[in-house]
CSV table of C-alpha atoms in Angstrom, one decimal:
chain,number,residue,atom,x,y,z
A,27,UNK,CA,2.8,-5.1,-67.0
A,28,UNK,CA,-1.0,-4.5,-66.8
A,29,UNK,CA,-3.7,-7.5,-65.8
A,30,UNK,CA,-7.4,-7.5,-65.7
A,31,UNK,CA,-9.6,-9.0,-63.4
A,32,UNK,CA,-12.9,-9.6,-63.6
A,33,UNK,CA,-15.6,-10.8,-61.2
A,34,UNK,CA,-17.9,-13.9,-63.6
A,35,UNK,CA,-21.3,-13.6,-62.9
A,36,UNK,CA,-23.1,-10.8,-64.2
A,37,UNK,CA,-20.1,-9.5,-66.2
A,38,UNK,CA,-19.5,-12.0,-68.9
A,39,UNK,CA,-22.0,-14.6,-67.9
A,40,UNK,CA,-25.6,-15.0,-66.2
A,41,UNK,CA,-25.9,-15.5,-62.3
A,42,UNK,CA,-25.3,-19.4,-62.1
A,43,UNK,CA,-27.9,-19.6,-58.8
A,44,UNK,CA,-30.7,-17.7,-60.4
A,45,UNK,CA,-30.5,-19.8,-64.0
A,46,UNK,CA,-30.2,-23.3,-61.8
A,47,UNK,CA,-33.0,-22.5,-60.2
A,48,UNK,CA,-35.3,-21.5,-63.1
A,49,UNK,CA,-34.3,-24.2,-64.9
A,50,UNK,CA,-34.8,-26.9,-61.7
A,51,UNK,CA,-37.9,-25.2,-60.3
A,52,UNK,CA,-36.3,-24.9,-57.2
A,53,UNK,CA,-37.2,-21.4,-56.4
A,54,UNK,CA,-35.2,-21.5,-52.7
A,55,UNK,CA,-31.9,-22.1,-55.1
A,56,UNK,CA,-32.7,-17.9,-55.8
A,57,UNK,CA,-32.0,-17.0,-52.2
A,58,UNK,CA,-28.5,-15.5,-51.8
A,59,UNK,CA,-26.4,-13.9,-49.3
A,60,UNK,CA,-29.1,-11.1,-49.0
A,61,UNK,CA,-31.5,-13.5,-48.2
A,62,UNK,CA,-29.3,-15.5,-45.9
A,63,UNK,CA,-26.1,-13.4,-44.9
A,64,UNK,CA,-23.7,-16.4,-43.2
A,65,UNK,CA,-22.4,-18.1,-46.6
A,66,UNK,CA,-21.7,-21.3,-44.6
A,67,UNK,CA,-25.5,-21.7,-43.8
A,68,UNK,CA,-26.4,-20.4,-47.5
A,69,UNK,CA,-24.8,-23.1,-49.1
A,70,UNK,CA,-25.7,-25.8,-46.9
A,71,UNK,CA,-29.3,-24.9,-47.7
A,72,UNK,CA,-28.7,-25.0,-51.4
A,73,UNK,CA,-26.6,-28.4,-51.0
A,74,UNK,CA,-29.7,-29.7,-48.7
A,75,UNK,CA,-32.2,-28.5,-51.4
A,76,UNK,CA,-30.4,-30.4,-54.3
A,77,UNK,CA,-29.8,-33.4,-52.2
A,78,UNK,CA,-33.0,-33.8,-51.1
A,79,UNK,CA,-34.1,-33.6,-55.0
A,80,UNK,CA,-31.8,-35.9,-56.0
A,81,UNK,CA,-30.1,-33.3,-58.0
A,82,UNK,CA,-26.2,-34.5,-58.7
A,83,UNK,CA,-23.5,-32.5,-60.3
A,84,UNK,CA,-23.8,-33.8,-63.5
A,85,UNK,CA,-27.7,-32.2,-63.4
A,86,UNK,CA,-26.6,-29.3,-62.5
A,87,UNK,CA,-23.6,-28.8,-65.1
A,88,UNK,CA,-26.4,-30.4,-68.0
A,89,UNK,CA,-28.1,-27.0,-66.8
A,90,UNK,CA,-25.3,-25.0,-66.9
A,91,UNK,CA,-24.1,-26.2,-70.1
A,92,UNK,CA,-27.5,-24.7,-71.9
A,93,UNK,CA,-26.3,-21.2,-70.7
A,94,UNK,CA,-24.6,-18.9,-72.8
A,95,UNK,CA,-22.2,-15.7,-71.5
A,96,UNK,CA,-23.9,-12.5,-71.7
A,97,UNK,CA,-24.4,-11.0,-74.9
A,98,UNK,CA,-21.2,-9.4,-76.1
A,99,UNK,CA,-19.3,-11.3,-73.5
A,100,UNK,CA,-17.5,-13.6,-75.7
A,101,UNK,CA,-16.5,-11.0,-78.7
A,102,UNK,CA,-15.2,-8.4,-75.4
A,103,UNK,CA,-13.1,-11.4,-73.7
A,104,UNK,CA,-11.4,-11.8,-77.0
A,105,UNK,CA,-10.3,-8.0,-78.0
A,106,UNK,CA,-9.3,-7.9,-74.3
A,107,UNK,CA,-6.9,-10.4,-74.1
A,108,UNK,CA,-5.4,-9.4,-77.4
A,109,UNK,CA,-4.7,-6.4,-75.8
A,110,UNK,CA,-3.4,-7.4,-71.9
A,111,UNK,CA,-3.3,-10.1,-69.6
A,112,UNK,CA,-6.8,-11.7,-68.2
A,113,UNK,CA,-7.8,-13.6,-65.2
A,114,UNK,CA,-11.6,-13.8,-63.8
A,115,UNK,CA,-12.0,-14.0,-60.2
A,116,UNK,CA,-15.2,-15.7,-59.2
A,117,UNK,CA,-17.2,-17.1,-55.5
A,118,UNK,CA,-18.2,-19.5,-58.1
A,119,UNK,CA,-17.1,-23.3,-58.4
A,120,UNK,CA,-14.7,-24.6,-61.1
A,121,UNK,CA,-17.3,-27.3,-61.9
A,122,UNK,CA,-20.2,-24.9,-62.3
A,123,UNK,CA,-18.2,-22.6,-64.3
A,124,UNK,CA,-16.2,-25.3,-66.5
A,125,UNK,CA,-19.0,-25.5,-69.4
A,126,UNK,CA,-19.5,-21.6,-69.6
A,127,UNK,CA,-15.8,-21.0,-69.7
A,128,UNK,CA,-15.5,-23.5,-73.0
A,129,UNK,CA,-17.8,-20.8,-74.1
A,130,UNK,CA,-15.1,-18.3,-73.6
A,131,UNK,CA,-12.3,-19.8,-75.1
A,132,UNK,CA,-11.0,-20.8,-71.5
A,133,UNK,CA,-9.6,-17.7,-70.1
A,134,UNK,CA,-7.7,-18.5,-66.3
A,135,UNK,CA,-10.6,-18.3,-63.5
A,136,UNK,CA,-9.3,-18.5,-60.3
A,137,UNK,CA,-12.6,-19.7,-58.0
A,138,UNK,CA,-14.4,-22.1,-55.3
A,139,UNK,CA,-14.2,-26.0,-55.9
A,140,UNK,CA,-17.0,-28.0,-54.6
A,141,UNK,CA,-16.2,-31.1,-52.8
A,142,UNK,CA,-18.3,-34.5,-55.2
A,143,UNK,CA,-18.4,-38.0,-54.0
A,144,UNK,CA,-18.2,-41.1,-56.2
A,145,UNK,CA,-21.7,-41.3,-56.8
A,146,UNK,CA,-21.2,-37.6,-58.6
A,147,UNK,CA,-23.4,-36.1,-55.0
A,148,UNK,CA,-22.3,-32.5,-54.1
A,149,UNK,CA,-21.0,-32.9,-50.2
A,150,UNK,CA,-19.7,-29.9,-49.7
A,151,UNK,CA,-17.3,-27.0,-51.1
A,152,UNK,CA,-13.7,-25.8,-50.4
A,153,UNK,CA,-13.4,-21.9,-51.1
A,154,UNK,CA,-10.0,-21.1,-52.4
A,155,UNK,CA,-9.3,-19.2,-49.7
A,156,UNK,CA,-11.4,-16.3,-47.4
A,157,UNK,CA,-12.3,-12.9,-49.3
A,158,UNK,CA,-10.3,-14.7,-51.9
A,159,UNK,CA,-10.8,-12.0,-54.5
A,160,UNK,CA,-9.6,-9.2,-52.7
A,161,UNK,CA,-6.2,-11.2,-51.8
A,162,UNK,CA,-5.6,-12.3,-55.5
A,163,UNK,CA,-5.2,-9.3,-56.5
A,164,UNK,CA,-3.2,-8.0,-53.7
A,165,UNK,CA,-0.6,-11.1,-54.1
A,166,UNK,CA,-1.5,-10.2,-58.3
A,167,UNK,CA,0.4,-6.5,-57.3
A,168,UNK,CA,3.1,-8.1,-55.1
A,169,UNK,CA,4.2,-9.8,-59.0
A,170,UNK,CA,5.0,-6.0,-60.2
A,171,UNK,CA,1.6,-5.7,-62.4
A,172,UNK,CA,-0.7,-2.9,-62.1
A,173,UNK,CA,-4.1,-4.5,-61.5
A,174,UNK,CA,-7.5,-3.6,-63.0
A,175,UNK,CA,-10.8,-5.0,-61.3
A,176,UNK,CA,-14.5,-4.6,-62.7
A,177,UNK,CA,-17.1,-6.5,-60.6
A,178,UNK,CA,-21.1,-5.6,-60.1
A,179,UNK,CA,-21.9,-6.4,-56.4
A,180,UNK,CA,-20.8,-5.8,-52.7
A,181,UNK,CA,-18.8,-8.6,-52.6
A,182,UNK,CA,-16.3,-7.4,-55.2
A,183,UNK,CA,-15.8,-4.2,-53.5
A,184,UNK,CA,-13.2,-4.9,-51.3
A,185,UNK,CA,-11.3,-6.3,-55.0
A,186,UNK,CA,-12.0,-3.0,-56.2
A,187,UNK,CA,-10.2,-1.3,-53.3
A,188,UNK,CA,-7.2,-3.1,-53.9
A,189,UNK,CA,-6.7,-2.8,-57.3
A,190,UNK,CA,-4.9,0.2,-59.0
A,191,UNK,CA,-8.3,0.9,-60.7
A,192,UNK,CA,-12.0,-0.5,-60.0
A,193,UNK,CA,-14.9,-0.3,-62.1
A,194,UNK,CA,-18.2,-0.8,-61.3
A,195,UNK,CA,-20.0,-3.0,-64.2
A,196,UNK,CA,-24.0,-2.3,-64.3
A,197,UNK,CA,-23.8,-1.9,-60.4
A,198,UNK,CA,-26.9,-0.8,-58.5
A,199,UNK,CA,-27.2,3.0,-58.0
A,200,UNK,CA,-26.8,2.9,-54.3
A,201,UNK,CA,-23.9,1.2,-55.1
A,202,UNK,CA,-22.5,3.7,-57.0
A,203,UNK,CA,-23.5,5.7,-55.0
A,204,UNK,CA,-22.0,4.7,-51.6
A,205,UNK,CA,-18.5,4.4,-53.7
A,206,UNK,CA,-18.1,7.4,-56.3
A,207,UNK,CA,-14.5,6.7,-56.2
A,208,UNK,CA,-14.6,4.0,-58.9
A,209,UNK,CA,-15.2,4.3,-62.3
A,210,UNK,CA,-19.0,2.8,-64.3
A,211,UNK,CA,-19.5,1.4,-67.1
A,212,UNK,CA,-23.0,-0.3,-68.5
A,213,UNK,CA,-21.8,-2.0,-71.6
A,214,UNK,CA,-18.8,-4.2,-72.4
A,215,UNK,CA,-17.3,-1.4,-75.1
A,216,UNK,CA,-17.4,1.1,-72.1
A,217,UNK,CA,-16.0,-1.3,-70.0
A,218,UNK,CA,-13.0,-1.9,-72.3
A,219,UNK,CA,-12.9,1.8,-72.8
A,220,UNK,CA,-12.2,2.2,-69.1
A,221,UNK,CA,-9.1,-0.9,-69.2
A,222,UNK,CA,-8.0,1.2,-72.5
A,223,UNK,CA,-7.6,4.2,-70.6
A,224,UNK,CA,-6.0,2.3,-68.1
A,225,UNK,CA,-3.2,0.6,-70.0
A,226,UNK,CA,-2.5,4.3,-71.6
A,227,UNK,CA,-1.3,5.9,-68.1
A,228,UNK,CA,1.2,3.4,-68.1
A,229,UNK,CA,3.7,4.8,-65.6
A,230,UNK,CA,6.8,5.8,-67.8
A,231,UNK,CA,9.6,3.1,-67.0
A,232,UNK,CA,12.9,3.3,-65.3
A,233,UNK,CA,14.3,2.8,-68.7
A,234,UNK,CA,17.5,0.9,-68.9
A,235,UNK,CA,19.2,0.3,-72.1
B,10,UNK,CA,-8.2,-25.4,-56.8
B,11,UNK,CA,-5.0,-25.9,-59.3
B,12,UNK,CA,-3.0,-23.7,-61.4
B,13,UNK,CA,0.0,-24.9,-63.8
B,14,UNK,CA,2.3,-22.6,-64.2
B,15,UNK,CA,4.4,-23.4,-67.5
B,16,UNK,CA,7.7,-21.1,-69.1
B,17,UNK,CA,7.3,-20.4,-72.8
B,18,UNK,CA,10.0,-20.7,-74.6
B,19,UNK,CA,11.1,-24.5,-75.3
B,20,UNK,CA,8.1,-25.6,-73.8
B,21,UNK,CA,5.3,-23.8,-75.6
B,22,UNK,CA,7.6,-21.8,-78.8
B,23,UNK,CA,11.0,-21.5,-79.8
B,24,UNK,CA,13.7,-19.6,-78.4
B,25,UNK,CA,12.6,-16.0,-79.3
B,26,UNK,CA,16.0,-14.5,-79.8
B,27,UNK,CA,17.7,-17.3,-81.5
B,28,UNK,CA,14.8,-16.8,-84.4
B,29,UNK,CA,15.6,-13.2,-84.2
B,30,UNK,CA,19.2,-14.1,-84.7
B,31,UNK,CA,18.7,-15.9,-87.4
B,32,UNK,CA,15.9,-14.2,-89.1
B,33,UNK,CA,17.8,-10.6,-88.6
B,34,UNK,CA,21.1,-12.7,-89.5
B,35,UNK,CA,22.7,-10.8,-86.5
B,36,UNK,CA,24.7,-14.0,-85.0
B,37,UNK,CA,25.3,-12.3,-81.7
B,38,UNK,CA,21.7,-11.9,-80.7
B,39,UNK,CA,22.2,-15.6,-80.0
B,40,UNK,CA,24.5,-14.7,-76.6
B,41,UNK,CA,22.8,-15.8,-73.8
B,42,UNK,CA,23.4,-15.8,-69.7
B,43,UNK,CA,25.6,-18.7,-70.4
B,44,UNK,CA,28.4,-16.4,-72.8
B,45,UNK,CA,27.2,-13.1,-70.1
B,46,UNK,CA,26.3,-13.8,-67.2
B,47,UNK,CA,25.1,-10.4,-66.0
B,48,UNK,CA,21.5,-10.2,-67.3
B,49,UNK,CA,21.4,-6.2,-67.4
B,50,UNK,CA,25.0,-6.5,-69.5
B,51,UNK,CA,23.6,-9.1,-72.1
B,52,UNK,CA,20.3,-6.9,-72.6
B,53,UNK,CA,22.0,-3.6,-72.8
B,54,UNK,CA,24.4,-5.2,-75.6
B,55,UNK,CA,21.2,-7.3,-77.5
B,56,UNK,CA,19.6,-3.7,-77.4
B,57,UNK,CA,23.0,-2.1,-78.4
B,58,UNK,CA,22.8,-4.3,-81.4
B,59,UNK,CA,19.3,-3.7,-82.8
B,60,UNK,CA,20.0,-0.1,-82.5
B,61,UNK,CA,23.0,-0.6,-84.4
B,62,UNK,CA,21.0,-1.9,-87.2
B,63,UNK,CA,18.2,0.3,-87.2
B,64,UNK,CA,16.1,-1.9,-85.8
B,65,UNK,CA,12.8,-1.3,-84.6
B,66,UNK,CA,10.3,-3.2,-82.3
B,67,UNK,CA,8.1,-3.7,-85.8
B,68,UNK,CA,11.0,-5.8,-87.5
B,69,UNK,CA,11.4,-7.9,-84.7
B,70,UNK,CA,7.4,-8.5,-84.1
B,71,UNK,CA,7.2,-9.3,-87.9
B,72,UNK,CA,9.8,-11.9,-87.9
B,73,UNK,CA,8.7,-13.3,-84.8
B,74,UNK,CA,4.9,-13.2,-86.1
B,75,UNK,CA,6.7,-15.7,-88.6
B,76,UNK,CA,7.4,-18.1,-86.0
B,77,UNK,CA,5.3,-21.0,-84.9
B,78,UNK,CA,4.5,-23.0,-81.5
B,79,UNK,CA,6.3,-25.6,-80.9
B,80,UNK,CA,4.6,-29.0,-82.5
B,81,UNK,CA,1.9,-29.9,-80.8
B,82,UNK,CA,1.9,-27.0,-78.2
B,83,UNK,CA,-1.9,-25.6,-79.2
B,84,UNK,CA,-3.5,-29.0,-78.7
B,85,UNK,CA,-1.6,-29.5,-75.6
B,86,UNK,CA,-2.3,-25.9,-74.4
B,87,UNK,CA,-6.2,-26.2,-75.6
B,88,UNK,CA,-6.3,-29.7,-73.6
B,89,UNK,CA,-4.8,-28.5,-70.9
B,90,UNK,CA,-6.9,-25.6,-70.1
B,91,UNK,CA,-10.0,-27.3,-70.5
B,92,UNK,CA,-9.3,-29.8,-67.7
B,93,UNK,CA,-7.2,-26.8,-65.4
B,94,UNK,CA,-6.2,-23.4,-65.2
B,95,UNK,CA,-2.8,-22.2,-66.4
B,96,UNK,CA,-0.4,-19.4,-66.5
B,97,UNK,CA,2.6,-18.6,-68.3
B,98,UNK,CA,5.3,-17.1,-66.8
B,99,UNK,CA,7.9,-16.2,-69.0
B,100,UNK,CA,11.5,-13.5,-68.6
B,101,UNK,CA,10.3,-12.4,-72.4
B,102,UNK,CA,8.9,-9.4,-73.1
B,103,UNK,CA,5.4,-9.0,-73.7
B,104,UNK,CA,5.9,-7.2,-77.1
B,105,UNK,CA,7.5,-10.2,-78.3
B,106,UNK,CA,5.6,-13.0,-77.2
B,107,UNK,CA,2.3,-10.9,-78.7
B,108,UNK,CA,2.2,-12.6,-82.2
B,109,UNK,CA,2.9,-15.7,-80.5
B,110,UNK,CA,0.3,-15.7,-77.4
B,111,UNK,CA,-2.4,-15.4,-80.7
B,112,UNK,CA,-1.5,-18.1,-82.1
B,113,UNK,CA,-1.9,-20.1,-78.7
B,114,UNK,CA,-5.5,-18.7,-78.3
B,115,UNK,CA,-4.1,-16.1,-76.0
B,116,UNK,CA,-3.5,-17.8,-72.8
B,117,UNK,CA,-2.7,-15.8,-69.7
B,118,UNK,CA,1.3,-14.9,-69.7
B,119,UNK,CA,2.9,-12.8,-67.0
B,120,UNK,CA,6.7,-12.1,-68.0
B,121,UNK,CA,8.4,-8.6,-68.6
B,122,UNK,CA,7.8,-5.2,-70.7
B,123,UNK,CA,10.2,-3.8,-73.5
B,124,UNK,CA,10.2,0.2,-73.3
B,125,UNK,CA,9.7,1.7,-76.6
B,126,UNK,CA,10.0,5.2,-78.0
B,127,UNK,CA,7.4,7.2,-79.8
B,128,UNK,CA,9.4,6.3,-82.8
B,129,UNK,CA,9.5,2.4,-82.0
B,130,UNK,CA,12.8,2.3,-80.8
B,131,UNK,CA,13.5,-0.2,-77.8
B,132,UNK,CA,15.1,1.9,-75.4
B,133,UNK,CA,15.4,-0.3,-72.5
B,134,UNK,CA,13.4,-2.7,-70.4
B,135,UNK,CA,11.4,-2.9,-67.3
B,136,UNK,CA,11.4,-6.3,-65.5
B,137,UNK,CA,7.7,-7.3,-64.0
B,138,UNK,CA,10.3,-8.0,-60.5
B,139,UNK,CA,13.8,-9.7,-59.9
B,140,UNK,CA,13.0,-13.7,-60.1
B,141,UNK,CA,9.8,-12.7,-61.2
B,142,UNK,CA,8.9,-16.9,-61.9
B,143,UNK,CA,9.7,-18.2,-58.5
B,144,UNK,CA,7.6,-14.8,-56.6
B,145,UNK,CA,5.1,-15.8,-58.9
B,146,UNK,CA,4.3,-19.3,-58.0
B,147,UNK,CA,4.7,-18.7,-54.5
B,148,UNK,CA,2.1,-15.2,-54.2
B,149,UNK,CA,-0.4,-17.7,-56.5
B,150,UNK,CA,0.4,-20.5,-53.6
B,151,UNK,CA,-0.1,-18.1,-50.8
B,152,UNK,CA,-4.3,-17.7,-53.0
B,153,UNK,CA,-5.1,-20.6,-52.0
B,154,UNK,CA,-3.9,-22.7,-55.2
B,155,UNK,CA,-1.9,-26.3,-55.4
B,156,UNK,CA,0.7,-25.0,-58.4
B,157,UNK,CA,1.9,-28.0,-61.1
B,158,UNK,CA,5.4,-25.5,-62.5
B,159,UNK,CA,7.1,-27.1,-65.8
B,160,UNK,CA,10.1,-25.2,-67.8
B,161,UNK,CA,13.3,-26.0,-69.1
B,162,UNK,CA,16.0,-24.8,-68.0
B,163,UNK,CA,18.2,-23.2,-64.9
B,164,UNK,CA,16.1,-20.4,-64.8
B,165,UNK,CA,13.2,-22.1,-64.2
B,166,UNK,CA,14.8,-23.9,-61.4
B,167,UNK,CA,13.4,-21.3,-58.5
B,168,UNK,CA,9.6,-21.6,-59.8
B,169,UNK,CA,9.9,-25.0,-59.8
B,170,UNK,CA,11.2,-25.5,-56.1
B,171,UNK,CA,8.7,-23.1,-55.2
B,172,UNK,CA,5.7,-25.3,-56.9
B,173,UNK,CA,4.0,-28.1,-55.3
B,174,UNK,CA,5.1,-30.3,-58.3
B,175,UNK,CA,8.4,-28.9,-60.7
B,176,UNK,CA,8.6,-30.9,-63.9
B,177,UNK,CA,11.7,-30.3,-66.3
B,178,UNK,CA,10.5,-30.7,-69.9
B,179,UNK,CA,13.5,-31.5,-72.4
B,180,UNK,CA,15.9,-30.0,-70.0
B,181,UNK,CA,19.5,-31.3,-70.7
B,182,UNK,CA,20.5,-34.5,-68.6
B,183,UNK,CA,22.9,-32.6,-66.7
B,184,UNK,CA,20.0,-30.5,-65.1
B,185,UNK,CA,17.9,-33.5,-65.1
B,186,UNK,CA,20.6,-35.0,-62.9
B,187,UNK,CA,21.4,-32.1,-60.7
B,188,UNK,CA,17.8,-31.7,-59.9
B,189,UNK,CA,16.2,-35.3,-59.6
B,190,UNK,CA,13.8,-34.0,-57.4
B,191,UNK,CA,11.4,-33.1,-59.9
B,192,UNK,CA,9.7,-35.2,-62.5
B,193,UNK,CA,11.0,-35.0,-66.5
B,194,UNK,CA,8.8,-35.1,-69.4
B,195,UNK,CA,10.6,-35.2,-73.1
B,196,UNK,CA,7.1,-34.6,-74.9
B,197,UNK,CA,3.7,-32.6,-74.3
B,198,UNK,CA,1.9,-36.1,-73.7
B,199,UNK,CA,4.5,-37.0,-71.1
B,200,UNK,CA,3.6,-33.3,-69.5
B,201,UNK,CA,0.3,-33.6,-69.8
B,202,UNK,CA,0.1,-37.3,-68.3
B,203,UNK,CA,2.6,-35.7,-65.2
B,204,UNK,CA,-0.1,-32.8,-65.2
B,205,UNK,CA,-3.0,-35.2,-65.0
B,206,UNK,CA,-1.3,-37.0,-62.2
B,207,UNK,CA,-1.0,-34.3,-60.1
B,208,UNK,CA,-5.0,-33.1,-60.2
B,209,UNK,CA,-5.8,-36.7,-59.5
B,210,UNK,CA,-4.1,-36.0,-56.1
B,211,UNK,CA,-5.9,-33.1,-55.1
B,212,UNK,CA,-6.1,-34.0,-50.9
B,213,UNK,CA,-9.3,-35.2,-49.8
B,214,UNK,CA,-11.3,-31.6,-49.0
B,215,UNK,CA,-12.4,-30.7,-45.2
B,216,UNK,CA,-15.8,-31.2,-47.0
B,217,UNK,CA,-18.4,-28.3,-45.5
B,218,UNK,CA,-21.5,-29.2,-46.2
């Protein structure tokens, strides 16, 4: 049996950080781990920024909520999981991602949580687990299913090494570049080309009858 | 971050090969581990038997495309994954449980994979792994995620030892007895209610922040 992961942002919906922050005005909410490489310290800042605002999860998901996925997202998601099994892996957090997934008929994301108080404030987060994409989808082959990955960034990469397949989905050049051993796709019907192909080299079974 | 974990048949849709049975009017298609108890045995004779008949994995996806959920199992599946994340494991085969995944809004369903001839002829089987449920719950445990498991009978017994919370949904009494370790739930608003209870007791985060 075949399953599909994908990485969220920037393959069926916008960057969460970037739109937060246009829509706030907070321009520091547009740094990332480029920006400021220990994640720890990253997210402390943006915690600190929205604190200091005022800014409480229910803000930020009001924000969220006027987001839609990327174009084409929603139709792709749909043919895909009439054809195989789905499940988006994500450094995002359930509570950001809860009103954009509605907008994909709920398929299963496996991401971050972020730790709220009573009062609705953000305190902190709990990741799911350390370079927590890669390992789903080792523990995903240790099931018996032949994985597919497709992210856009450096921190899917080690996902797309442990997958049967990876795809690169409107990565960078140097990207592509620096890892020629994946396959590319720029649009959501070359994306599900790629997964096509993939399902068709279905290793012939042991075959008992 | 949760994950429920729920089997399929008698919890989300009928028994798939008793419809068969009684759809095909082949009585014997009803056999099940309880008449042989050898799992390889029973599907080599269920296959024997189609063959017999002539019949090919079309007839047996039309009349289960005639099949409905179980009453109420949409609205407790669309509920459900709007306020968690969940994945069906199942010991069907994924060709079968196809028209029936559609009409559930295709939620995420690892289970096994019929082999089928160019001339649509189910020629055997290939199992995802050997008590694929329980490995399941425990490689999705070992990601990082708190697992809720509900199914119905002994064969879900494994997955829901394995789980952090097992919940038998209208499993006989004797089972219930034998097993009074885990919760019971007779209806999907007792299931959901157990379900609720369980994400409600998500342990107080190390809180980074």
């Amino acid at each position: 049996m075949e399953l599909v992961c994908l990485d969220l942002e920037g393959v069926l919906v916008p960057e969460i950080w970037i739109a937060v922050s246009e829509k706030t005005g907070i321009k520091e909410l547009r740094l990332t781990t480029r920006d400021i490489s220990d994640y720890d310290e990253l997210m402390a800042h943006r915690l600190g920024l929205l604190d200091s605002q005022n800014i409480r999860l229910k803000d930020i998901q009001e924000v969220i909520g006027k987001l839609t996925p990327l174009e084409g997202a929603l139709e792709f998601t749909r043919r895909l999981r009439s054809e195989t099994q789905l499940v988006i892996l994500s450094d995002t957090f359930e509570q950001f991602a809860a009103p954009l997934m509605r907008k994909l008929d709920f398929p299963t994301l496996f991401c971050n949580t972020l730790d709220v108080d009573k009062d609705d404030r953000i305190i902190g987060y709990t990741l799911r687990q350390p370079d927590g994409k890669r390992k789903a989808v080792e523990a995903f082959r240790s099931m018996g299913l032949r994985v597919f990955a497709a992210g856009d960034s450096y921190n899917d990469i080690t996902m797309l090494q442990a997958a049967d397949q990876g795809l690169l989905f409107r990565a960078p050049d140097s990207i592509k570049e620096e890892f020629p051993q994946f396959l590319a796709a720029e649009d959501h019907s070359a994306l599900l080309e790629g997964i096509r192909d993939f399902l068709c080299a279905r290793p012939m079974a042991a075959g008992k009858s």
